Structure formats: C-alpha cells, structure tokens
Coordinates of C-alpha atoms and ligand atoms in Angstrom, one line a residue:
M75 CA -232.8 -90.3 7.2
A76 CA -232.4 -93.8 8.8
G77 CA -228.6 -93.1 9.1
I78 CA -229.2 -89.9 10.8
S79 CA -232.0 -91.4 13.2
Q80 CA -229.9 -94.4 13.8
L81 CA -226.8 -92.1 14.8
I82 CA -229.1 -90.3 17.1
S83 CA -230.6 -93.2 18.6
T84 CA -227.4 -94.7 19.1
A85 CA -226.0 -91.5 20.7
L86 CA -229.2 -91.5 23.0
S87 CA -228.5 -95.2 24.3
S88 CA -225.0 -94.6 24.7
P89 CA -223.5 -93.9 28.3
A90 CA -223.3 -90.5 29.8
S91 CA -220.6 -88.5 28.2
P92 CA -219.8 -84.7 28.6
A93 CA -221.9 -82.9 26.5
C94 CA -219.4 -81.3 24.6
P95 CA -215.7 -81.2 25.1
F96 CA -215.3 -78.0 23.0
Q97 CA -217.1 -74.9 21.9
R98 CA -216.9 -73.1 18.7
G99 CA -218.7 -70.8 16.6
R100 CA -222.2 -68.9 16.9
R101 CA -223.7 -70.9 19.7
S102 CA -221.1 -70.4 22.4
Q103 CA -222.7 -67.5 24.1
A104 CA -222.5 -68.9 27.4
S105 CA -220.0 -67.4 29.7
A106 CA -217.0 -69.1 31.5
P107 CA -218.1 -71.0 34.8
R108 CA -217.6 -68.9 37.8
R109 CA -217.2 -69.7 41.4
P110 CA -220.4 -69.7 43.4
R111 CA -221.8 -66.6 44.8
A112 CA -220.8 -64.8 47.9
A113 CA -221.6 -61.7 49.8
R114 CA -224.7 -60.7 47.9
P115 CA -226.3 -58.3 50.6
A116 CA -223.3 -56.0 50.4
V117 CA -223.9 -55.7 46.9
I118 CA -227.7 -55.3 47.0
S119 CA -227.4 -52.2 49.3
C120 CA -225.7 -50.4 46.2
E121 CA -228.7 -50.4 44.2
S122 CA -231.3 -47.6 44.4
R123 CA -233.8 -48.8 41.8
P124 CA -237.0 -50.9 42.7
P125 CA -236.0 -54.6 42.2
E126 CA -238.8 -55.2 39.8
R127 CA -238.2 -55.3 36.0
V128 CA -234.3 -54.9 36.4
D129 CA -231.8 -57.6 35.9
R130 CA -229.7 -56.6 39.2
R131 CA -226.5 -57.6 37.6
E132 CA -226.8 -55.7 34.7
V133 CA -227.8 -52.8 36.7
L134 CA -224.5 -53.2 38.9
L135 CA -222.4 -53.5 35.9
G136 CA -224.0 -50.8 34.1
L137 CA -223.3 -48.5 37.1
G138 CA -219.6 -48.9 36.0
G139 CA -219.2 -51.4 38.8
M140 CA -218.7 -48.6 40.9
C141 CA -220.1 -50.0 44.0
A142 CA -219.1 -53.6 43.1
A143 CA -215.8 -53.4 42.1
G144 CA -214.8 -49.9 43.5
G145 CA -215.0 -48.8 47.0
L146 CA -216.3 -52.0 48.6
G147 CA -213.6 -53.9 46.8
I148 CA -216.0 -56.7 45.9
G149 CA -214.8 -58.9 43.0
R150 CA -217.0 -60.0 39.9
D151 CA -217.8 -63.2 41.6
A152 CA -219.6 -61.3 44.4
L153 CA -222.2 -60.3 41.9
A154 CA -223.2 -63.9 41.1
L155 CA -226.9 -64.0 41.6
P156 CA -228.3 -67.4 41.3
I157 CA -232.1 -67.9 42.2
Q158 CA -232.4 -69.1 45.6
A159 CA -234.6 -72.0 46.8
P160 CA -237.8 -70.5 48.2
D161 CA -238.5 -70.0 51.8
L162 CA -241.5 -72.4 52.6
S163 CA -242.4 -70.8 55.8
K164 CA -243.3 -67.6 53.8
C165 CA -245.6 -69.6 51.2
Q166 CA -249.0 -68.2 50.5
P167 CA -252.1 -69.1 48.7
T168 CA -252.4 -68.3 44.9
G169 CA -255.1 -66.8 43.0
T170 CA -256.9 -63.8 44.3
N171 CA -260.5 -65.1 44.7
S172 CA -260.5 -68.7 44.9
G173 CA -257.3 -68.6 46.7
T174 CA -255.8 -72.2 45.9
N175 CA -253.6 -73.2 48.9
C176 CA -250.8 -75.4 47.3
C177 CA -248.3 -74.7 50.0
P178 CA -246.2 -77.8 51.1
P179 CA -246.2 -79.1 54.7
Y180 CA -243.4 -76.9 56.2
D181 CA -240.1 -78.3 57.4
A182 CA -237.4 -76.3 59.1
T183 CA -234.8 -78.9 58.3
I184 CA -233.0 -78.8 54.9
V185 CA -230.9 -81.3 53.3
D186 CA -228.4 -80.4 50.6
Y187 CA -229.1 -83.3 48.0
K188 CA -226.5 -84.8 45.8
F189 CA -227.7 -87.9 44.1
T190 CA -225.1 -90.8 43.7
P191 CA -226.3 -93.4 41.2
T192 CA -226.1 -96.8 42.1
G193 CA -227.0 -99.8 39.9
P194 CA -228.3 -99.4 36.4
P195 CA -230.4 -96.4 35.4
R196 CA -233.9 -96.6 35.5
V197 CA -235.0 -96.7 31.9
R198 CA -238.2 -94.5 30.9
P199 CA -240.2 -96.4 28.4
A200 CA -242.4 -94.7 25.7
A201 CA -246.0 -94.7 27.1
H202 CA -247.7 -96.3 24.1
T203 CA -245.0 -99.2 23.9
V204 CA -245.4 -100.5 27.5
D205 CA -246.5 -104.1 28.6
E206 CA -249.2 -105.1 30.8
A207 CA -246.7 -105.8 33.5
Y208 CA -245.5 -102.4 33.4
L209 CA -248.9 -100.6 33.4
A210 CA -250.0 -102.8 36.3
K211 CA -247.0 -101.6 38.5
Y212 CA -247.4 -97.9 37.3
K213 CA -251.1 -98.1 38.2
K214 CA -250.4 -99.5 41.7
A215 CA -247.8 -97.0 42.4
V216 CA -250.0 -94.0 41.5
K217 CA -253.0 -95.6 43.2
L218 CA -250.7 -95.9 46.4
M219 CA -249.6 -92.4 46.1
R220 CA -253.0 -91.1 45.8
E221 CA -253.9 -93.1 49.1
L222 CA -251.4 -91.4 51.0
P223 CA -252.4 -89.0 53.8
P224 CA -253.0 -85.6 52.2
D225 CA -250.6 -84.0 54.5
D226 CA -247.9 -86.3 53.3
P227 CA -245.5 -84.4 50.9
R228 CA -245.3 -87.4 49.0
S229 CA -248.9 -87.8 48.3
F230 CA -250.4 -87.3 44.9
A231 CA -252.3 -84.1 45.9
Q232 CA -249.1 -82.7 47.4
Q233 CA -247.0 -83.7 44.4
A234 CA -249.5 -81.7 42.0
N235 CA -249.2 -78.8 44.5
V236 CA -245.5 -78.6 44.1
H237 CA -246.2 -77.3 40.6
C238 CA -248.9 -74.9 41.5
A239 CA -246.7 -73.4 44.2
Y240 CA -243.5 -72.9 41.9
C241 CA -245.7 -71.9 39.0
D242 CA -248.7 -69.6 40.2
G243 CA -246.8 -67.2 42.6
A244 CA -246.9 -68.9 46.0
Y245 CA -243.4 -67.8 46.8
D246 CA -241.4 -64.7 46.5
Q247 CA -237.9 -64.9 45.7
V248 CA -235.7 -65.0 48.8
G249 CA -234.4 -61.5 49.7
F250 CA -236.8 -59.8 47.2
P251 CA -240.4 -59.6 49.3
G252 CA -243.1 -59.2 46.5
L253 CA -241.0 -60.3 43.5
E254 CA -242.4 -63.5 42.4
L255 CA -240.7 -66.6 41.9
Q256 CA -241.6 -68.4 38.5
V257 CA -239.8 -71.6 37.0
H258 CA -241.3 -71.0 33.8
N259 CA -240.5 -68.6 30.7
S260 CA -236.8 -68.8 31.5
W261 CA -233.6 -70.9 31.9
L262 CA -235.1 -72.6 34.8
F263 CA -237.6 -74.5 33.1
F264 CA -235.8 -77.6 32.0
P265 CA -233.7 -78.2 35.2
F266 CA -236.7 -77.5 37.4
H267 CA -238.9 -80.1 35.8
R268 CA -236.0 -82.6 35.5
F269 CA -235.7 -82.5 39.3
Y270 CA -239.4 -82.6 40.0
L271 CA -239.9 -85.9 37.7
H272 CA -236.8 -87.5 39.6
F273 CA -238.3 -87.2 43.2
H274 CA -241.9 -88.1 41.9
E275 CA -240.7 -91.1 40.0
R276 CA -238.5 -92.3 43.0
I277 CA -241.4 -91.8 45.4
L278 CA -243.7 -94.0 43.1
G279 CA -240.8 -96.5 42.9
K280 CA -240.6 -96.7 46.6
L281 CA -244.1 -97.1 47.0
I282 CA -244.1 -100.4 45.0
G283 CA -240.7 -101.3 46.4
D284 CA -239.2 -101.3 42.9
E285 CA -235.9 -99.4 42.7
S286 CA -235.9 -99.7 38.9
F287 CA -239.4 -98.1 38.3
A288 CA -239.3 -95.4 35.6
L289 CA -241.9 -93.0 34.7
P290 CA -243.2 -93.4 31.0
F291 CA -242.7 -90.6 28.4
W292 CA -245.4 -89.4 26.2
N293 CA -243.5 -89.8 22.8
W294 CA -245.7 -86.8 21.0
D295 CA -242.9 -86.3 18.6
A296 CA -243.3 -89.4 16.9
P297 CA -246.3 -90.8 14.7
A298 CA -247.0 -93.7 16.8
G299 CA -247.0 -91.4 20.0
M300 CA -249.1 -88.6 18.8
T301 CA -252.5 -89.6 20.4
L302 CA -253.2 -89.4 24.1
P303 CA -251.4 -92.5 25.4
K304 CA -254.2 -95.2 25.9
I305 CA -252.8 -96.0 29.3
Y306 CA -254.1 -92.9 30.7
T307 CA -257.8 -93.3 29.1
D308 CA -259.3 -96.1 31.3
P309 CA -261.7 -94.4 33.8
R310 CA -261.2 -97.1 36.3
S311 CA -257.6 -96.7 36.5
S312 CA -255.6 -94.5 38.8
L313 CA -253.9 -92.9 35.7
Y314 CA -257.4 -91.3 34.6
D315 CA -258.3 -87.8 35.0
P316 CA -261.8 -86.7 34.1
L317 CA -260.8 -83.2 33.5
R318 CA -259.7 -83.5 29.9
D319 CA -260.9 -82.4 26.4
A320 CA -263.5 -85.0 25.4
A321 CA -262.6 -84.6 21.9
H322 CA -258.9 -85.4 22.1
Q323 CA -259.2 -88.8 23.2
P324 CA -257.6 -91.5 20.8
P325 CA -257.4 -91.8 17.9
A326 CA -257.3 -88.0 17.8
L327 CA -253.9 -86.6 17.1
V328 CA -252.4 -84.0 19.2
D329 CA -252.1 -80.7 17.4
F330 CA -249.1 -78.5 18.3
D331 CA -250.4 -75.6 16.2
L332 CA -253.7 -75.6 18.2
G333 CA -255.4 -75.0 14.8
D334 CA -259.4 -74.6 14.5
A335 CA -260.0 -77.2 12.0
A336 CA -258.4 -80.7 12.3
P337 CA -256.6 -81.6 9.1
T338 CA -256.3 -85.2 7.7
A339 CA -254.2 -87.7 10.1
Q340 CA -251.2 -87.6 7.7
R341 CA -251.3 -83.6 7.5
Q342 CA -251.5 -83.2 11.1
I343 CA -248.4 -85.6 11.5
D344 CA -246.6 -83.5 8.9
L345 CA -247.3 -80.3 10.6
N346 CA -246.3 -81.6 13.9
L347 CA -243.0 -82.9 12.8
S348 CA -242.2 -79.9 11.0
I349 CA -242.8 -77.8 14.4
M350 CA -240.5 -80.4 16.1
Y351 CA -237.8 -79.4 13.2
R352 CA -238.2 -75.7 13.9
Q353 CA -238.4 -75.8 17.5
M354 CA -235.5 -78.4 18.0
I355 CA -233.3 -77.4 15.0
S356 CA -233.9 -74.1 13.1
S357 CA -235.0 -71.8 15.9
A358 CA -232.9 -73.5 18.5
R359 CA -229.4 -72.6 17.3
T360 CA -228.1 -70.9 20.4
T361 CA -228.4 -72.3 23.9
K362 CA -230.7 -69.3 25.0
L363 CA -232.9 -69.7 21.9
F364 CA -233.4 -73.5 22.9
M365 CA -233.2 -73.3 26.9
G366 CA -234.7 -69.9 27.8
Q367 CA -233.5 -66.5 28.8
P368 CA -231.2 -65.9 32.0
Y369 CA -233.2 -65.3 35.1
R370 CA -231.4 -64.0 38.2
A371 CA -232.1 -63.1 41.7
G372 CA -233.8 -59.9 41.8
G373 CA -234.7 -60.1 38.2
N374 CA -238.2 -59.9 36.9
R375 CA -239.8 -63.3 36.2
N376 CA -240.7 -64.2 32.5
P377 CA -237.6 -63.0 30.8
G378 CA -238.6 -65.5 27.8
S379 CA -239.0 -69.2 27.2
G380 CA -236.9 -71.5 25.2
S381 CA -238.1 -72.8 21.9
L382 CA -239.4 -76.0 23.3
E383 CA -241.1 -74.8 26.3
T384 CA -243.0 -72.5 23.9
S385 CA -244.0 -75.1 21.5
P386 CA -244.9 -78.0 21.8
H387 CA -244.7 -78.0 25.6
G388 CA -247.5 -75.2 25.9
P389 CA -249.7 -76.3 23.2
V390 CA -249.8 -80.0 24.4
H391 CA -250.9 -78.7 27.9
V392 CA -253.6 -76.6 26.4
W393 CA -254.7 -79.6 24.1
V394 CA -255.4 -81.9 26.9
G395 CA -257.0 -79.7 29.3
D396 CA -260.9 -79.7 29.3
P397 CA -262.4 -76.5 27.5
K398 CA -265.6 -77.0 29.5
Q399 CA -263.9 -76.0 32.6
P400 CA -263.3 -72.5 33.5
N401 CA -259.5 -72.4 33.0
G402 CA -259.0 -75.5 30.8
E403 CA -258.4 -77.6 34.0
N404 CA -256.5 -79.8 34.5
M405 CA -253.7 -79.8 32.1
G406 CA -254.5 -76.3 30.5
I407 CA -253.6 -74.1 33.4
F408 CA -250.3 -74.4 35.7
Y409 CA -252.0 -74.5 39.2
S410 CA -253.8 -77.8 38.4
A411 CA -251.9 -79.3 35.6
A412 CA -250.0 -82.0 37.7
R413 CA -253.2 -83.3 39.1
D414 CA -253.3 -85.1 35.6
P415 CA -251.0 -88.2 35.9
I416 CA -250.3 -87.3 32.3
F417 CA -248.5 -84.2 33.1
Y418 CA -245.6 -86.4 34.4
A419 CA -245.4 -88.3 31.0
H420 CA -245.7 -85.1 29.0
H421 CA -242.8 -83.6 31.0
A422 CA -240.6 -86.7 30.7
N423 CA -240.8 -86.2 26.9
V424 CA -239.8 -82.5 27.4
D425 CA -237.2 -83.7 29.5
R426 CA -236.2 -86.0 26.8
M427 CA -236.0 -83.1 24.2
W428 CA -233.4 -81.4 26.4
H429 CA -231.5 -84.6 26.5
L430 CA -231.8 -85.0 22.8
W431 CA -231.0 -81.6 21.8
K432 CA -227.6 -81.8 23.1
K433 CA -227.0 -84.8 21.0
L434 CA -228.1 -83.1 17.7
D435 CA -225.0 -80.8 17.3
P436 CA -221.9 -80.5 19.4
R437 CA -222.6 -76.6 19.5
N438 CA -225.8 -77.4 21.6
V439 CA -224.4 -77.1 25.0
D440 CA -226.0 -76.2 28.3
F441 CA -225.2 -72.7 30.0
T442 CA -221.9 -72.5 31.8
D443 CA -223.2 -69.3 33.7
G444 CA -222.7 -69.8 37.3
D445 CA -225.9 -68.1 38.2
W446 CA -227.7 -71.0 36.3
L447 CA -225.7 -73.8 37.6
E448 CA -226.0 -72.5 41.1
S449 CA -229.9 -71.8 41.0
S450 CA -231.5 -74.1 43.7
F451 CA -235.0 -75.4 44.4
L452 CA -236.5 -77.5 47.2
F453 CA -238.4 -80.7 47.0
Y454 CA -239.4 -83.6 49.2
D455 CA -237.6 -86.9 48.4
E456 CA -238.9 -90.4 48.8
A457 CA -237.9 -90.6 52.3
A458 CA -240.1 -87.4 52.9
R459 CA -236.8 -85.4 53.7
L460 CA -236.8 -81.7 52.4
V461 CA -234.0 -81.5 50.1
R462 CA -232.3 -78.6 48.4
V463 CA -231.1 -79.1 44.9
K464 CA -229.0 -77.3 42.6
V465 CA -229.1 -77.1 38.9
K466 CA -225.6 -78.0 38.2
D467 CA -226.5 -81.4 39.8
C468 CA -228.9 -82.4 36.9
L469 CA -227.4 -81.7 33.6
E470 CA -227.4 -85.1 32.3
P471 CA -230.3 -87.8 33.1
E472 CA -227.5 -90.3 34.2
M473 CA -226.3 -87.9 37.0
L474 CA -230.0 -88.5 38.4
G475 CA -229.9 -92.3 37.6
F476 CA -232.1 -92.5 34.7
T477 CA -232.3 -92.8 30.9
Y478 CA -234.5 -93.0 28.2
Q479 CA -235.9 -95.9 26.1
N480 CA -234.0 -95.9 22.7
V481 CA -236.7 -94.9 20.1
E482 CA -236.7 -93.4 16.7
V483 CA -236.5 -89.7 15.9
P484 CA -238.8 -88.9 13.0
W485 CA -238.4 -85.2 12.4
L486 CA -234.8 -84.7 11.6
R487 CA -235.4 -83.8 8.0
N488 CA -238.7 -81.9 8.3
R489 CA -237.2 -78.5 7.5
A490 CA -240.0 -76.2 6.2
T491 CA -240.0 -75.1 2.7
P492 CA -241.1 -72.1 0.8
R493 CA -244.6 -71.8 -0.3
S494 CA -244.0 -70.1 -3.6
A495 CA -240.6 -70.2 -5.5
P496 CA -238.4 -67.5 -3.9
S497 CA -238.0 -64.6 -6.2
A498 CA -234.4 -65.2 -7.2
A499 CA -235.5 -68.5 -8.6
S500 CA -238.5 -67.3 -10.5
S501 CA -238.6 -65.9 -14.0
S502 CA -237.5 -62.4 -14.2
T503 CA -241.1 -60.8 -14.9
S504 CA -242.7 -62.7 -11.9
S505 CA -239.7 -61.8 -9.9
S506 CA -240.0 -58.1 -10.6
S507 CA -243.7 -57.9 -10.0
K508 CA -243.1 -59.8 -6.8
N509 CA -240.4 -57.3 -5.8
Q510 CA -242.8 -54.4 -6.5
R511 CA -245.3 -55.9 -4.3
R512 CA -242.9 -56.4 -1.5
A513 CA -241.6 -52.8 -1.6
K514 CA -245.4 -51.7 -1.5
L515 CA -246.1 -54.0 1.2
L516 CA -243.1 -52.6 3.3
K517 CA -243.9 -49.0 2.6
S518 CA -247.4 -49.5 3.9
A519 CA -246.4 -51.4 6.9
R520 CA -243.6 -48.7 7.7
E521 CA -246.5 -45.9 7.6
T522 CA -249.1 -47.7 9.5
A523 CA -247.5 -49.7 12.3
S524 CA -247.3 -48.1 15.7
F525 CA -246.4 -49.7 19.1
P526 CA -247.4 -50.6 21.5
L527 CA -250.0 -52.5 19.7
T528 CA -253.0 -54.3 20.8
L529 CA -253.2 -57.4 18.7
S530 CA -256.9 -58.0 17.7
S531 CA -256.1 -58.7 14.1
A532 CA -253.3 -59.2 11.9
A533 CA -250.4 -56.5 11.9
S534 CA -247.6 -56.1 9.5
V535 CA -244.2 -54.2 10.3
S536 CA -241.3 -53.7 8.4
V537 CA -238.4 -54.4 10.5
K538 CA -234.5 -53.6 9.7
R539 CA -231.8 -56.1 9.6
P540 CA -228.5 -55.2 11.5
K541 CA -226.5 -56.7 8.8
V542 CA -227.2 -58.1 5.4
S543 CA -225.5 -60.5 3.1
R544 CA -223.9 -62.1 5.8
S545 CA -220.9 -64.7 5.1
P546 CA -221.3 -68.2 5.9
A547 CA -218.7 -67.7 8.7
D548 CA -220.7 -64.7 10.1
K549 CA -224.0 -67.1 10.1
D550 CA -222.1 -69.8 11.8
K551 CA -220.7 -67.4 14.5
E552 CA -224.0 -65.4 15.2
E553 CA -227.5 -66.5 14.6
E554 CA -230.2 -63.9 13.5
I555 CA -232.9 -63.5 15.8
L556 CA -236.4 -62.0 15.5
V557 CA -237.4 -60.4 18.6
V558 CA -241.1 -59.6 19.4
E559 CA -240.8 -57.8 22.7
G560 CA -243.0 -56.3 25.3
I561 CA -245.8 -59.1 25.0
E562 CA -248.2 -57.9 27.8
F563 CA -251.1 -59.7 29.1
N564 CA -253.1 -61.2 32.0
G565 CA -251.4 -64.3 32.8
E566 CA -254.7 -66.3 33.2
V567 CA -255.5 -65.8 29.6
C568 CA -254.7 -68.5 26.8
V569 CA -252.7 -66.4 24.3
K570 CA -251.4 -67.6 20.8
F571 CA -250.1 -65.6 18.0
D572 CA -248.2 -66.6 14.8
V573 CA -245.3 -64.7 13.3
Y574 CA -244.8 -64.8 9.5
V575 CA -242.0 -63.4 7.4
D576 CA -242.4 -61.9 4.0
E577 CA -245.9 -63.0 3.5
T578 CA -249.1 -61.1 4.5
D579 CA -251.6 -63.3 3.0
T580 CA -251.2 -65.9 5.9
A581 CA -254.6 -67.6 6.0
D582 CA -253.0 -70.7 4.0
V583 CA -249.5 -70.5 5.3
K584 CA -248.8 -73.4 7.8
P585 CA -246.1 -74.3 10.0
D586 CA -244.4 -76.3 7.4
D587 CA -244.0 -73.3 5.1
S588 CA -240.6 -71.3 5.4
E589 CA -242.8 -68.1 5.8
F590 CA -244.2 -69.3 9.1
A591 CA -241.5 -68.1 11.8
G592 CA -243.2 -69.4 14.7
S593 CA -245.5 -68.9 17.4
F594 CA -245.9 -67.5 20.9
V595 CA -248.1 -69.7 23.4
N596 CA -248.9 -69.0 26.9
V597 CA -250.3 -71.5 29.1
P598 CA -252.6 -69.8 31.4
H599 CA -251.5 -69.5 35.2
R600 CA -253.1 -67.9 38.2
K601 CA -252.1 -64.6 39.6
G602 CA -249.9 -65.0 42.6
H603 CA -251.0 -63.8 46.0
N604 CA -249.2 -60.6 45.0
T605 CA -251.8 -59.2 42.9
K606 CA -249.8 -56.4 41.4
M607 CA -248.0 -59.1 39.6
A608 CA -251.0 -60.6 37.7
A609 CA -249.8 -59.2 34.4
V610 CA -247.2 -61.1 32.4
K611 CA -244.6 -59.0 30.4
T612 CA -242.1 -61.4 28.2
T613 CA -240.3 -61.7 25.0
L614 CA -240.5 -64.2 22.2
R615 CA -237.1 -64.8 20.2
L616 CA -237.0 -66.7 17.0
G617 CA -234.0 -67.9 15.3
I618 CA -234.5 -67.0 11.4
S619 CA -231.2 -67.9 9.8
D620 CA -232.7 -71.0 8.2
L621 CA -235.8 -69.1 7.2
L622 CA -233.9 -66.2 5.5
E623 CA -231.8 -68.8 3.6
D624 CA -234.9 -70.8 2.4
L625 CA -236.7 -67.6 1.5
K626 CA -233.6 -66.3 -0.3
L627 CA -233.8 -62.9 1.8
E628 CA -230.3 -62.7 3.0
D629 CA -229.6 -59.7 0.9
E630 CA -232.6 -57.7 2.0
E631 CA -232.2 -54.7 4.4
E632 CA -235.7 -55.0 5.7
L633 CA -238.1 -57.8 6.4
L634 CA -241.9 -57.7 6.5
V635 CA -243.2 -59.3 9.6
T636 CA -246.7 -60.2 10.2
L637 CA -248.3 -61.1 13.5
V638 CA -251.5 -62.9 13.6
P639 CA -253.6 -63.4 16.7
R640 CA -254.9 -66.7 17.1
K641 CA -256.0 -67.2 20.8
G642 CA -256.8 -64.3 23.4
K643 CA -257.3 -61.8 20.3
G644 CA -257.2 -58.2 21.6
K645 CA -256.2 -59.3 24.9
F646 CA -252.4 -58.8 24.5
N647 CA -250.2 -55.8 23.5
I648 CA -247.0 -56.0 21.6
G649 CA -244.3 -53.5 22.6
G650 CA -242.0 -53.7 19.3
V651 CA -240.4 -56.2 16.9
R652 CA -236.8 -56.0 16.0
I653 CA -233.9 -58.1 14.8
E654 CA -230.7 -59.0 16.8
L655 CA -227.5 -61.0 16.5
S656 CA -226.7 -63.6 19.0
S657 CA -223.3 -62.6 20.4
Ligands
C2O849 CU1 -244.4 -76.5 34.9 CU2 -245.7 -78.1 31.6 O1 -245.2 -77.0 33.1

C-alpha cells in the first residue's frame, strides 16, 4: 500500500503533464475534439419542440440532421452547443417567497480571461497541517475580504453570492429564456468550482499583498483530516461561521454516509475510506461516471452528477450545516453554502480529487467534447474586472498557477468485500438454498415493483442485464452501469437513498460491503426565479463491474436491486431502474 500511495503522492507532486497521451478501452467514451461552435441561431430555428427536457443536439441529430446537414448546409461543428456564460443584466433574485438577491454588481465590459502562470505555483496546504504564520495570513485575508464594501464584487458577501447565483437559479441560459442555468449535477461541476476558487484565492492573496497565498484544502479523505479543521472553529476568527451543526465540532468525525447512529471512530474512518474507494475507483471507471453527465446549451439542467459530486461532496455539505436552521444553513443549502469560509476548503479538496483521479489510471481522462471545453462562466477577478473563462483553460491546476501539498492517499486499498461468502464459494447445500431464495426474491420483485414509484420505504426490483458472462476484454472495454432514472423531487428537500444489489435484508449492510452499490444525495437548493423549475428530475449512475465480480454475479441474467430511502422519505419518485453498458 505504501508503494501505491507513494506512487500517487509522487505523481501528484510532479510538474504538470498532459493527463494522458493515449486512450484505450472502456473509458474512452469522450469524442474527438471539435472546433468551437458557430452559427447557433441558424440551427435553433429548425427545432420545433419546446427547449425544456431536451438535449438539443440529440434532437437535431435525431431529425436525421435534415435541417443541420441538409438544406441549410450547416456542418457538424455548427451543432456545437456549449453552455454560455450568463447575461448578468438579466440576473434575478432566487427563491420564491424570501427572494434572496444574490445578483452580482452589473458591468457591461467583459474581458476574455486566459491565465499565464508566472513564478512558482501557489501550494494549497492541508488545513489540519498549517502553521501559525499561515493561519495569521489566512485569517487576515478573510477579515479584509469581509471588510470590503458590500457592493464590491470581491467582498466576502459577493463571493458567497457567486455560488448562490449559479446554483439557485438566478440566471437563465443565454438564448433560452425560462431555462435555468445550473452548475451542479452535470459535467460543469468540477470546472466551475475550480475557476471559482482560483479567483477567490487570488483576491485573498491580493488583499494581503501575498502573491503566493493559497487556500487550504480540507483533507477529509484521510483519517487525520476527518474532523472539521480546527482553524475554522475559533469564534473570534474571521474563519468562523456560527451556522454549523454544534454536534459536529472536533473531535466528531465526518460521516460520508450521513448515518443516524455514530459508529466508533475507527469504524467511521473505515466506512469513509471505503466510500472514497467506491466514488474514486469502483464507481468512477468512465469519464462520465466520475465527472458527471453532458449538459449543453438548451438542455435541461441536472442531467446527473458524477460520483464524487454525489458523495462525499454532498454529504460533507449537509454534515456541516446547522440542522436547527430552516434549510441547514449555511453549508447545507447552496444559496448560503459559500457564506461559510469552510466551503472553500471543502471545495479545494473536491478539486484535488479531480486532479488525483486523473493520476490513478491512464484511462482516467477529461472529456474531449468541444461542448464541455468551450463552456464558459463569468467571474470578477482580483482587479474587479469581469472576466469570461472557458473550461478548456482550467484542465490542470498548473494552468491556473496552483498545486496541492503532497499528502498520503489512504483509501487506495479500501475496496468493499462481500458480507456473506458468494454462492460459488460456499458449500453446495448452502449455495443451492441461497439460489432458491434468490429466485424467490427475484420473482416477487418482478411481480410487485411498478414505476413510477414513490420511495417511502424499501423497494426491490429485478433488473435484466444487457449481457452476461462478459469476458475480461469486454469488461475492460465497457463498464456495466446501474441506472436509477427519473428521480424527481422538490430541490429544496434533502434527499438520500441507498442502492443495494442482491441483498434485501439491508439493515446491516454498510458502505464497505460489496452489496452496497452506492447512494444518491441531493444537497438542497432553492427554487430559481422561475417557479416552474422548482422540481428536480435527475438520474443516478453507478458503475457495478467491481461489485458483480466481488459478488460472483457475472453469470446472472437478472439482478435484484433494492432502493432504501434514508432522507426525504416519501418525498421523491423513481421513474425506473435499468442496466446499461458504457459505450
Ligand atoms: Cu457548488 Cu459544494 O457546491
């Protein structure tokens, strides 16, 4: 283990290198790079369906390309539809009743931003390791940021509003009035937050006149970093936020599973490490599974989050927020999350996970899809200029002039194990009684499950696999993915449900058991100004090739899938469950 950790640590500390010079096998689902978009309006006129809930490009291509490649003579490039930076002049308060106005100051002048690193990178330290000198600088920088006039886009309040505006529906997509822009639950999650922290960090550095200042990262993926970092807990410090869960102060350990009862410290650490392994490795074997689903101009928001965004990103938000507040403020709901300085350290570690994932396997690569690369956002920089950034300019931390302190990666061996011995390995009698039980459960699931289903208690469903007994080469080429689709709920509610495979007796099944396939977690966010858009409809995708191998289910034609609601019971629906192969 030390060997692998060392390898990763070394790789992480080495200078920037292209993420992967080659692509092979099952993870190369990203398409070839294309030239930037052009002539979008000409294409839009060909589409007759309303824009909501439709991926415009799929519609266009589905129409036989008749309007695209046909009469109008527009080539494939014309169909490129990256999400465009919002129009600040059209920003609106979010939420329906309380109407939080998180719109930034308006500036009509936009500068296209391309960062050119000069000098050594800023090194982001692990928050639990910083010394007094660093802490004094950091506290001073945040204090000065809090003291800026409230209408200065660099003030702490305005910085927090950036998150609120992009996450709680203050903007519509440019060219699509009424279609809310959302930077969560899709492939925009990692790049949006990377840029957001980049500017936040540079503003802090400028306020204290220190070009080398770097934000700390909350190293929640390592045992020593699993409590709320102490530097945020002093009530007299600028890093403090009163709206946090009083029961979750150090030495309480963060719980990625958001369970009801706290296990022993060692057990909590093991469960967290095992969730890290699943979210970074087992369930993250394709670019889409890890980074999130494609989201293009005119497409519906919330196409589906990547594994790490779902967890532990979501649970850490909910765990920090104050349960006595109406919506788990501050961290537990998106409009207020960035009012807590710990938000930025949380997201620095989330960002570090993107960086780390690409070092874990040569097949872990960024999207090469032009719509992702050309997606853009607006931010205010340290000189208070309004700048437009593009995803393609943030692919490596080094491109933005920062890097991470080299720390151990402790979860590389925490693959889940089966609770009970898999049938093939048991004695023949117990194996046959197990098979009989399985057949009975599958039969009853087939007879009772019907969709859409309101999940108020555990529900089991039998799901057919598209292919069985796949060869190692097949498995290397295509990941098997369990898809829970049509998950619908009011976005203001905290929702969590767990998914199990071949286990209906789920009370004692924990995230370090192979039968536990993963969780769905929604961090609440408010309705946007457009109330029609309050409802969230999204999809959960879980990579299950490792799980099938561990449970020796690779030859089975059907799987028994059990969904168990944990938070928001009865407040959400499930449209269906199926299995697909990545291609
Ligand atoms: Cu923009 Cu952690 O959320």
